[in-house]
CSV table of C-alpha atoms in Angstrom, one decimal:
chain,number,residue,atom,x,y,z
A,11,UNK,CA,197.6,140.0,89.3
A,12,UNK,CA,197.8,141.5,85.8
A,13,UNK,CA,194.8,143.0,83.9
A,14,UNK,CA,194.8,140.1,81.5
A,15,UNK,CA,194.6,137.4,84.2
A,16,UNK,CA,192.3,139.3,86.6
A,17,UNK,CA,188.7,138.0,86.7
A,18,UNK,CA,187.7,141.6,87.1
A,19,UNK,CA,188.8,142.5,83.6
A,20,UNK,CA,186.9,142.8,80.3
A,21,UNK,CA,185.9,139.9,78.0
A,22,UNK,CA,185.4,141.4,74.5
A,23,UNK,CA,182.9,139.6,72.3
A,24,UNK,CA,183.1,140.0,68.5
A,25,UNK,CA,180.5,138.1,66.6
A,26,UNK,CA,181.4,137.1,63.0
A,27,UNK,CA,179.6,135.4,60.2
A,28,UNK,CA,181.3,135.7,56.8
A,29,UNK,CA,184.8,135.2,55.3
A,30,UNK,CA,184.1,138.3,53.2
A,31,UNK,CA,185.0,140.3,56.3
A,32,UNK,CA,188.2,138.5,57.0
A,33,UNK,CA,190.5,141.5,57.0
A,34,UNK,CA,187.9,143.5,59.0
A,35,UNK,CA,187.8,140.7,61.6
A,36,UNK,CA,191.6,140.7,62.0
A,37,UNK,CA,191.6,144.5,62.2
A,38,UNK,CA,188.9,144.4,64.9
A,39,UNK,CA,190.9,141.8,67.0
A,40,UNK,CA,194.1,143.7,66.5
A,41,UNK,CA,192.5,146.9,67.8
A,42,UNK,CA,191.4,145.0,71.0
A,43,UNK,CA,194.9,143.6,71.5
A,44,UNK,CA,196.3,147.1,71.4
A,45,UNK,CA,194.1,148.5,74.1
A,46,UNK,CA,195.8,150.6,76.8
A,47,UNK,CA,193.8,148.6,79.3
A,48,UNK,CA,194.4,145.0,78.1
A,49,UNK,CA,191.3,142.8,78.0
A,50,UNK,CA,191.1,139.5,79.9
A,51,UNK,CA,190.3,137.8,76.6
A,52,UNK,CA,188.7,138.3,73.2
A,53,UNK,CA,186.0,135.9,72.2
A,54,UNK,CA,185.3,135.4,68.5
A,55,UNK,CA,181.9,133.8,68.0
A,56,UNK,CA,181.3,132.3,64.6
A,57,UNK,CA,177.7,132.2,63.4
A,58,UNK,CA,177.2,128.8,61.7
A,59,UNK,CA,180.0,129.1,59.2
A,60,UNK,CA,182.3,126.0,59.5
A,61,UNK,CA,184.9,127.3,57.0
A,62,UNK,CA,185.3,130.5,58.9
A,63,UNK,CA,185.4,128.7,62.2
A,64,UNK,CA,188.2,126.5,61.0
A,65,UNK,CA,190.1,129.4,59.5
A,66,UNK,CA,189.9,131.5,62.6
A,67,UNK,CA,190.9,128.6,64.8
A,68,UNK,CA,194.0,128.1,62.7
A,69,UNK,CA,194.7,131.8,62.7
A,70,UNK,CA,194.8,132.0,66.5
A,71,UNK,CA,196.2,128.5,67.2
A,72,UNK,CA,199.5,129.9,68.4
A,73,UNK,CA,199.7,129.2,72.2
A,74,UNK,CA,200.3,132.8,73.1
A,75,UNK,CA,197.5,134.1,70.9
A,76,UNK,CA,195.2,131.3,72.1
A,77,UNK,CA,195.3,132.8,75.6
A,78,UNK,CA,194.2,136.1,74.3
A,79,UNK,CA,191.7,135.1,71.6
A,80,UNK,CA,189.3,132.2,71.9
A,81,UNK,CA,187.3,131.1,68.8
A,82,UNK,CA,183.8,129.7,69.5
A,83,UNK,CA,180.9,128.4,67.5
A,84,UNK,CA,177.5,130.1,68.0
A,85,UNK,CA,175.7,127.6,70.2
A,86,UNK,CA,172.2,128.8,69.5
A,87,UNK,CA,170.1,129.6,66.4
A,88,UNK,CA,171.6,131.6,63.6
A,89,UNK,CA,171.8,135.3,64.4
A,90,UNK,CA,173.6,138.1,66.2
A,91,UNK,CA,171.6,137.7,69.5
A,92,UNK,CA,172.5,134.0,69.9
A,93,UNK,CA,176.1,134.8,69.0
A,94,UNK,CA,176.3,137.4,71.7
A,95,UNK,CA,174.6,135.0,74.2
A,96,UNK,CA,177.3,132.4,73.4
A,97,UNK,CA,180.0,134.9,74.1
A,98,UNK,CA,178.4,136.0,77.4
A,99,UNK,CA,178.1,132.3,78.5
A,100,UNK,CA,181.8,131.7,77.9
A,101,UNK,CA,183.1,135.1,79.2
A,102,UNK,CA,185.4,134.9,82.2
A,103,UNK,CA,185.5,138.6,83.0
A,104,UNK,CA,183.4,140.7,85.3
A,105,UNK,CA,182.6,143.0,82.4
A,106,UNK,CA,181.5,141.9,78.8
A,107,UNK,CA,182.2,144.4,76.0
A,108,UNK,CA,180.9,144.0,72.4
A,109,UNK,CA,182.6,145.2,69.2
A,110,UNK,CA,181.3,144.9,65.7
A,111,UNK,CA,183.3,142.7,63.3
A,112,UNK,CA,183.7,145.6,60.9
A,113,UNK,CA,184.9,148.1,63.4
A,114,UNK,CA,188.1,149.1,65.1
A,115,UNK,CA,188.4,150.5,68.6
A,116,UNK,CA,190.6,153.4,69.6
A,117,UNK,CA,193.4,152.5,72.1
A,118,UNK,CA,191.6,153.9,75.2
A,119,UNK,CA,188.2,152.3,74.4
A,120,UNK,CA,188.2,149.8,77.3
A,121,UNK,CA,189.9,152.3,79.6
A,122,UNK,CA,187.0,154.7,79.3
A,123,UNK,CA,184.5,151.9,79.7
A,124,UNK,CA,186.3,150.8,82.9
A,125,UNK,CA,186.4,154.4,84.3
A,126,UNK,CA,182.6,154.8,83.9
A,127,UNK,CA,181.9,151.8,86.2
A,128,UNK,CA,182.6,153.9,89.2
A,129,UNK,CA,179.7,152.6,91.3
A,130,UNK,CA,178.0,149.2,91.6
A,131,UNK,CA,174.8,150.7,90.3
A,132,UNK,CA,176.3,151.2,86.8
A,133,UNK,CA,175.2,148.1,84.8
A,134,UNK,CA,176.1,149.2,81.2
A,135,UNK,CA,178.3,151.7,79.4
A,136,UNK,CA,178.2,152.4,75.7
A,137,UNK,CA,180.5,154.5,73.6
A,138,UNK,CA,180.7,156.7,70.5
A,139,UNK,CA,180.7,155.0,67.1
A,140,UNK,CA,182.0,157.1,64.1
A,141,UNK,CA,181.2,156.1,60.5
A,142,UNK,CA,184.1,155.2,58.1
A,143,UNK,CA,182.4,155.8,54.8
A,144,UNK,CA,183.6,153.6,51.9
A,145,UNK,CA,183.5,156.5,49.6
A,146,UNK,CA,185.7,158.5,51.9
A,147,UNK,CA,183.0,161.1,52.8
A,148,UNK,CA,179.5,161.3,54.1
A,149,UNK,CA,176.9,161.3,51.3
A,150,UNK,CA,175.6,164.9,51.0
A,151,UNK,CA,172.0,163.8,51.5
A,152,UNK,CA,172.6,161.6,54.5
A,153,UNK,CA,171.5,163.4,57.7
A,154,UNK,CA,173.6,162.9,60.9
A,155,UNK,CA,170.3,162.4,62.8
A,156,UNK,CA,170.0,159.1,61.0
A,157,UNK,CA,173.6,157.7,61.5
A,158,UNK,CA,172.0,154.9,63.5
A,159,UNK,CA,171.0,153.5,60.1
A,160,UNK,CA,174.6,152.5,59.6
A,161,UNK,CA,175.2,151.5,63.2
A,162,UNK,CA,176.8,154.8,64.4
A,163,UNK,CA,176.2,157.4,67.0
A,164,UNK,CA,173.7,160.0,65.7
A,165,UNK,CA,173.0,163.7,66.3
A,166,UNK,CA,170.7,164.0,69.2
A,167,UNK,CA,172.5,161.9,71.8
A,168,UNK,CA,173.8,163.8,74.8
A,169,UNK,CA,177.6,164.6,74.8
A,170,UNK,CA,180.1,163.5,77.4
A,171,UNK,CA,179.2,160.9,79.9
A,172,UNK,CA,175.4,160.7,80.3
A,173,UNK,CA,172.6,158.4,81.4
A,174,UNK,CA,170.6,156.8,78.6
A,175,UNK,CA,167.7,154.3,78.3
A,176,UNK,CA,169.8,151.9,76.3
A,177,UNK,CA,173.3,151.5,74.8
A,178,UNK,CA,174.0,150.7,71.2
A,179,UNK,CA,175.1,147.1,70.8
A,180,UNK,CA,178.1,147.4,68.4
A,181,UNK,CA,179.9,149.5,71.0
A,182,UNK,CA,178.8,148.6,74.4
A,183,UNK,CA,179.7,146.9,77.7
A,184,UNK,CA,177.8,145.3,80.5
A,185,UNK,CA,178.5,144.0,84.0
A,186,UNK,CA,178.3,140.2,83.8
A,187,UNK,CA,175.8,140.4,86.6
A,188,UNK,CA,173.4,142.4,84.4
A,189,UNK,CA,172.8,139.2,82.4
A,190,UNK,CA,172.3,137.2,85.6
A,191,UNK,CA,169.5,139.6,86.5
A,192,UNK,CA,167.8,140.2,83.1
A,193,UNK,CA,168.8,137.2,80.9
A,194,UNK,CA,170.4,137.4,77.5
A,195,UNK,CA,169.7,139.1,74.2
A,196,UNK,CA,166.3,138.1,72.7
A,197,UNK,CA,166.5,135.9,69.7
A,198,UNK,CA,164.2,136.5,66.8
A,199,UNK,CA,164.7,140.3,66.9
A,200,UNK,CA,168.4,140.9,66.1
A,201,UNK,CA,170.3,140.7,62.9
A,202,UNK,CA,170.9,137.5,61.0
A,203,UNK,CA,174.0,138.3,58.9
A,204,UNK,CA,172.9,140.6,56.0
A,205,UNK,CA,169.7,138.7,55.4
A,206,UNK,CA,167.4,141.1,57.2
A,207,UNK,CA,168.5,144.4,58.6
A,208,UNK,CA,166.6,144.2,61.9
A,209,UNK,CA,167.9,145.6,65.2
A,210,UNK,CA,166.7,146.8,68.6
A,211,UNK,CA,167.8,143.7,70.5
A,212,UNK,CA,170.0,145.9,72.8
A,213,UNK,CA,167.1,148.3,73.3
A,214,UNK,CA,164.8,145.5,74.5
A,215,UNK,CA,167.5,144.0,76.7
A,216,UNK,CA,168.3,147.4,78.4
A,217,UNK,CA,164.6,148.1,79.1
A,218,UNK,CA,164.3,144.6,80.5
A,219,UNK,CA,167.4,145.2,82.6
A,220,UNK,CA,165.9,148.4,84.0
A,221,UNK,CA,162.8,146.5,85.0
A,222,UNK,CA,164.7,143.7,86.6
A,223,UNK,CA,167.0,146.2,88.5
A,224,UNK,CA,165.1,149.4,89.1
A,225,UNK,CA,168.3,151.1,90.4
A,226,UNK,CA,170.4,150.2,87.4
A,227,UNK,CA,172.3,153.0,85.7
A,228,UNK,CA,173.1,152.9,82.0
A,229,UNK,CA,175.6,155.3,80.5
A,230,UNK,CA,177.2,156.4,77.3
A,231,UNK,CA,180.7,158.0,77.3
A,232,UNK,CA,181.6,159.6,74.0
A,233,UNK,CA,185.3,159.2,74.7
A,234,UNK,CA,185.0,155.4,74.2
A,235,UNK,CA,185.3,155.6,70.5
A,236,UNK,CA,185.2,153.0,67.7
A,237,UNK,CA,185.2,153.5,63.9
A,238,UNK,CA,182.6,151.5,62.0
A,239,UNK,CA,183.0,150.7,58.3
A,240,UNK,CA,180.1,151.7,56.1
A,241,UNK,CA,180.3,149.8,52.8
A,242,UNK,CA,179.2,151.5,49.6
A,243,UNK,CA,175.9,149.6,49.4
A,244,UNK,CA,174.9,151.2,52.7
A,245,UNK,CA,175.5,154.7,51.4
A,246,UNK,CA,172.6,154.4,49.0
A,247,UNK,CA,169.1,155.7,49.6
A,248,UNK,CA,167.6,152.2,48.9
A,249,UNK,CA,169.4,150.8,52.0
A,250,UNK,CA,168.5,153.8,54.1
A,251,UNK,CA,164.8,153.3,53.3
A,252,UNK,CA,165.0,149.5,53.9
A,253,UNK,CA,166.8,149.9,57.2
A,254,UNK,CA,164.5,152.5,58.7
A,255,UNK,CA,161.4,150.4,57.7
A,256,UNK,CA,162.9,147.4,59.4
A,257,UNK,CA,163.7,149.5,62.5
A,258,UNK,CA,160.0,150.4,62.6
A,259,UNK,CA,159.1,146.7,62.6
A,260,UNK,CA,161.7,146.0,65.3
A,261,UNK,CA,160.5,148.8,67.5
A,262,UNK,CA,157.0,147.5,67.3
A,263,UNK,CA,158.2,144.1,68.6
A,264,UNK,CA,160.1,145.8,71.4
A,265,UNK,CA,156.8,147.6,72.3
A,266,UNK,CA,155.2,144.2,72.4
A,267,UNK,CA,157.7,142.9,74.9
A,268,UNK,CA,158.2,145.9,77.2
A,269,UNK,CA,155.1,148.1,76.5
A,270,UNK,CA,154.9,151.1,74.2
A,271,UNK,CA,155.4,153.6,77.0
A,272,UNK,CA,158.9,152.4,77.7
A,273,UNK,CA,159.6,151.0,74.3
A,274,UNK,CA,159.0,154.3,72.5
A,275,UNK,CA,159.9,156.8,75.3
A,276,UNK,CA,163.2,158.0,73.7
A,277,UNK,CA,161.7,157.8,70.2
A,278,UNK,CA,159.0,160.3,71.0
A,279,UNK,CA,161.6,162.8,72.3
A,280,UNK,CA,163.8,162.1,69.3
A,281,UNK,CA,160.9,162.6,66.8
A,282,UNK,CA,159.4,165.7,68.3
A,283,UNK,CA,162.7,167.5,69.2
A,284,UNK,CA,165.7,166.3,67.3
A,285,UNK,CA,164.2,165.6,63.9
A,286,UNK,CA,162.3,168.9,63.4
A,287,UNK,CA,165.5,170.8,64.1
A,288,UNK,CA,167.2,168.6,61.5
A,289,UNK,CA,164.6,169.4,58.9
A,290,UNK,CA,164.9,173.1,59.6
A,291,UNK,CA,168.7,172.9,59.4
A,292,UNK,CA,168.5,171.2,56.0
A,293,UNK,CA,166.0,173.8,54.7
A,294,UNK,CA,168.2,176.6,55.9
A,295,UNK,CA,171.3,175.1,54.2
A,296,UNK,CA,169.3,174.7,51.0
A,297,UNK,CA,168.2,178.3,51.1
A,298,UNK,CA,171.9,179.3,51.6
A,299,UNK,CA,172.9,177.3,48.6
A,300,UNK,CA,174.8,174.6,50.6
A,301,UNK,CA,175.2,171.2,49.1
A,302,UNK,CA,172.8,168.5,50.3
A,303,UNK,CA,170.5,170.6,52.5
A,304,UNK,CA,167.3,169.8,50.7
A,305,UNK,CA,168.3,166.2,50.4
A,306,UNK,CA,168.9,165.9,54.2
A,307,UNK,CA,165.6,167.5,55.0
A,308,UNK,CA,163.8,165.2,52.6
A,309,UNK,CA,165.6,162.1,53.9
A,310,UNK,CA,164.5,162.9,57.5
A,311,UNK,CA,160.9,163.3,56.4
A,312,UNK,CA,161.1,160.1,54.4
A,313,UNK,CA,162.8,158.2,57.2
A,314,UNK,CA,160.1,159.1,59.7
A,315,UNK,CA,157.3,158.2,57.3
A,316,UNK,CA,158.8,154.9,56.2
A,317,UNK,CA,159.7,153.8,59.8
A,318,UNK,CA,156.3,154.7,61.0
A,319,UNK,CA,154.8,152.7,58.2
A,320,UNK,CA,156.8,149.7,59.3
A,321,UNK,CA,155.7,150.2,62.9
A,322,UNK,CA,152.1,150.4,61.9
A,323,UNK,CA,152.2,147.4,59.6
A,324,UNK,CA,154.1,145.3,62.1
A,325,UNK,CA,151.5,146.1,64.7
A,326,UNK,CA,148.7,145.1,62.4
A,327,UNK,CA,150.3,141.8,61.4
A,328,UNK,CA,151.0,140.8,65.0
A,329,UNK,CA,147.4,141.5,66.1
A,330,UNK,CA,146.5,139.0,63.5
A,331,UNK,CA,148.8,136.5,65.1
A,332,UNK,CA,152.5,136.8,64.5
A,333,UNK,CA,155.7,134.9,65.5
A,334,UNK,CA,157.3,135.3,68.9
A,335,UNK,CA,160.9,135.8,70.0
A,336,UNK,CA,162.5,134.4,73.1
A,337,UNK,CA,165.0,135.2,75.8
A,338,UNK,CA,166.2,133.5,79.0
A,339,UNK,CA,168.9,133.1,81.6
A,340,UNK,CA,172.4,132.4,80.5
A,341,UNK,CA,174.5,129.9,82.5
A,342,UNK,CA,178.3,130.5,82.7
A,343,UNK,CA,180.3,127.9,80.9
A,344,UNK,CA,184.0,127.4,79.9
A,345,UNK,CA,183.2,125.6,76.7
A,346,UNK,CA,181.2,128.4,75.1
A,347,UNK,CA,177.9,126.4,75.0
A,348,UNK,CA,175.1,128.7,76.0
A,349,UNK,CA,172.7,126.7,78.0
A,350,UNK,CA,169.7,129.0,78.5
A,351,UNK,CA,166.1,128.7,79.5
A,352,UNK,CA,164.3,130.4,76.7
A,353,UNK,CA,161.2,132.4,77.5
A,354,UNK,CA,158.7,133.0,74.7
A,355,UNK,CA,158.1,136.7,74.7
A,356,UNK,CA,154.7,136.3,73.1
A,357,UNK,CA,153.7,133.2,75.1
A,358,UNK,CA,151.8,132.5,78.2
A,359,UNK,CA,155.0,131.7,80.2
A,360,UNK,CA,156.4,135.2,79.8
A,361,UNK,CA,155.2,137.4,82.7
A,362,UNK,CA,156.9,140.5,81.3
A,363,UNK,CA,155.2,140.3,77.9
A,364,UNK,CA,151.8,139.6,79.5
A,365,UNK,CA,152.1,142.6,81.8
A,366,UNK,CA,153.1,144.8,78.8
A,367,UNK,CA,150.1,143.5,76.8
A,368,UNK,CA,147.8,144.4,79.6
A,369,UNK,CA,149.4,147.8,79.8
A,370,UNK,CA,149.5,148.5,76.1
A,371,UNK,CA,147.6,147.0,73.2
A,372,UNK,CA,150.5,147.6,70.9
A,373,UNK,CA,152.1,144.5,69.4
A,374,UNK,CA,154.4,143.8,66.4
A,375,UNK,CA,156.1,141.2,64.3
A,376,UNK,CA,159.7,142.3,64.0
A,377,UNK,CA,160.7,139.2,62.1
A,378,UNK,CA,158.7,140.1,59.0
A,379,UNK,CA,161.4,142.5,57.7
A,380,UNK,CA,163.0,140.3,55.0
A,381,UNK,CA,159.9,140.4,52.7
A,382,UNK,CA,158.3,143.5,54.1
A,383,UNK,CA,161.3,145.8,53.7
A,384,UNK,CA,161.0,145.5,49.9
A,385,UNK,CA,157.4,146.7,50.2
A,386,UNK,CA,158.4,149.8,52.1
A,387,UNK,CA,157.8,152.4,49.5
A,388,UNK,CA,154.3,151.2,48.8
A,389,UNK,CA,153.4,150.6,52.4
A,390,UNK,CA,154.8,153.8,53.8
A,391,UNK,CA,151.4,155.3,53.3
A,392,UNK,CA,150.1,153.1,56.2
A,393,UNK,CA,151.4,155.6,58.7
A,394,UNK,CA,149.3,156.0,61.8
A,395,UNK,CA,149.0,159.2,63.7
A,396,UNK,CA,151.4,159.2,66.6
A,397,UNK,CA,153.6,156.3,65.2
A,398,UNK,CA,157.3,157.2,65.6
A,399,UNK,CA,160.6,156.5,63.9
A,400,UNK,CA,162.5,153.7,65.7
A,401,UNK,CA,166.0,154.7,66.8
A,402,UNK,CA,168.0,153.2,69.6
A,403,UNK,CA,168.9,155.9,72.2
């Protein structure tokens, strides 16, 4: 039985939402088709865009390509989490890998993922995401410690193959059984196109998975490499500030779901160990006359402050009564329709959220980012002692 027809292979899910990324989408699919370990299938999940759905369906209508690439409509509400859940529901493989629609995978990407699943306890494997800057080079002021802002692997993650709390969603894979145990991605927390730059849905899922399967092992392998495009707009400080603020809001919502102890465990280590070294490195470079040193040090300090302000404000708003997000089991289906039993993470039916609330008084409204992000500069002064910057690690 070939890799492509074996049910033990990989289903690769690429969520798409805009025709503006047409060439990027085709490049992403092409990189998957050129893998040294061929995937079982590639699932293109279109997020409520009929024109794009029709265009992609036509593009991959050829009988041979249709066996390799399936085009599906997002069966849930608008947003990345629902799109991923639709892909999971339709996936035929034992493993489900996720690739961003504006990224390309190196030829051995899936090979390295597969090699890391060397025991049944390994439930998720992530890889290394490198930025492809639109300008051709990293902005001098942009610290590597904050590359997560543009969806990439950041300074501070362990090298090689290592255990982590959570994988990063744009370059990750899971056993299909992980979703059977923990449910799908939570809606109301992830991205919705470019409308609001929230994140952390993979963090929440991975922590939930660890609770559902205490023996689960989650890994990253920096040999599983993808290259992620960073458009010019995201090289600007305004986007940096907005994104870190939104991450603070999102991390607060994660803390609401899983408890602040788990939800902020990696962030505390990152903030107290990785970032101070980054500031010192920037100051040292500035004293030696190296370009961008002072800017990088300043960006790290600003990032921590703004994200902490988002976390503090999100906590305050939710204590006053904020919206909830939901997650639930995903039933396998061949038609791509995700039939899931949603659980309100802030409601009385969600045992996990109730236990977390009893454990921690921290709560947050991650969905407030669209309007709140623009207030970030003014509200950054709302930093609480001990609030931390929200990265996924």
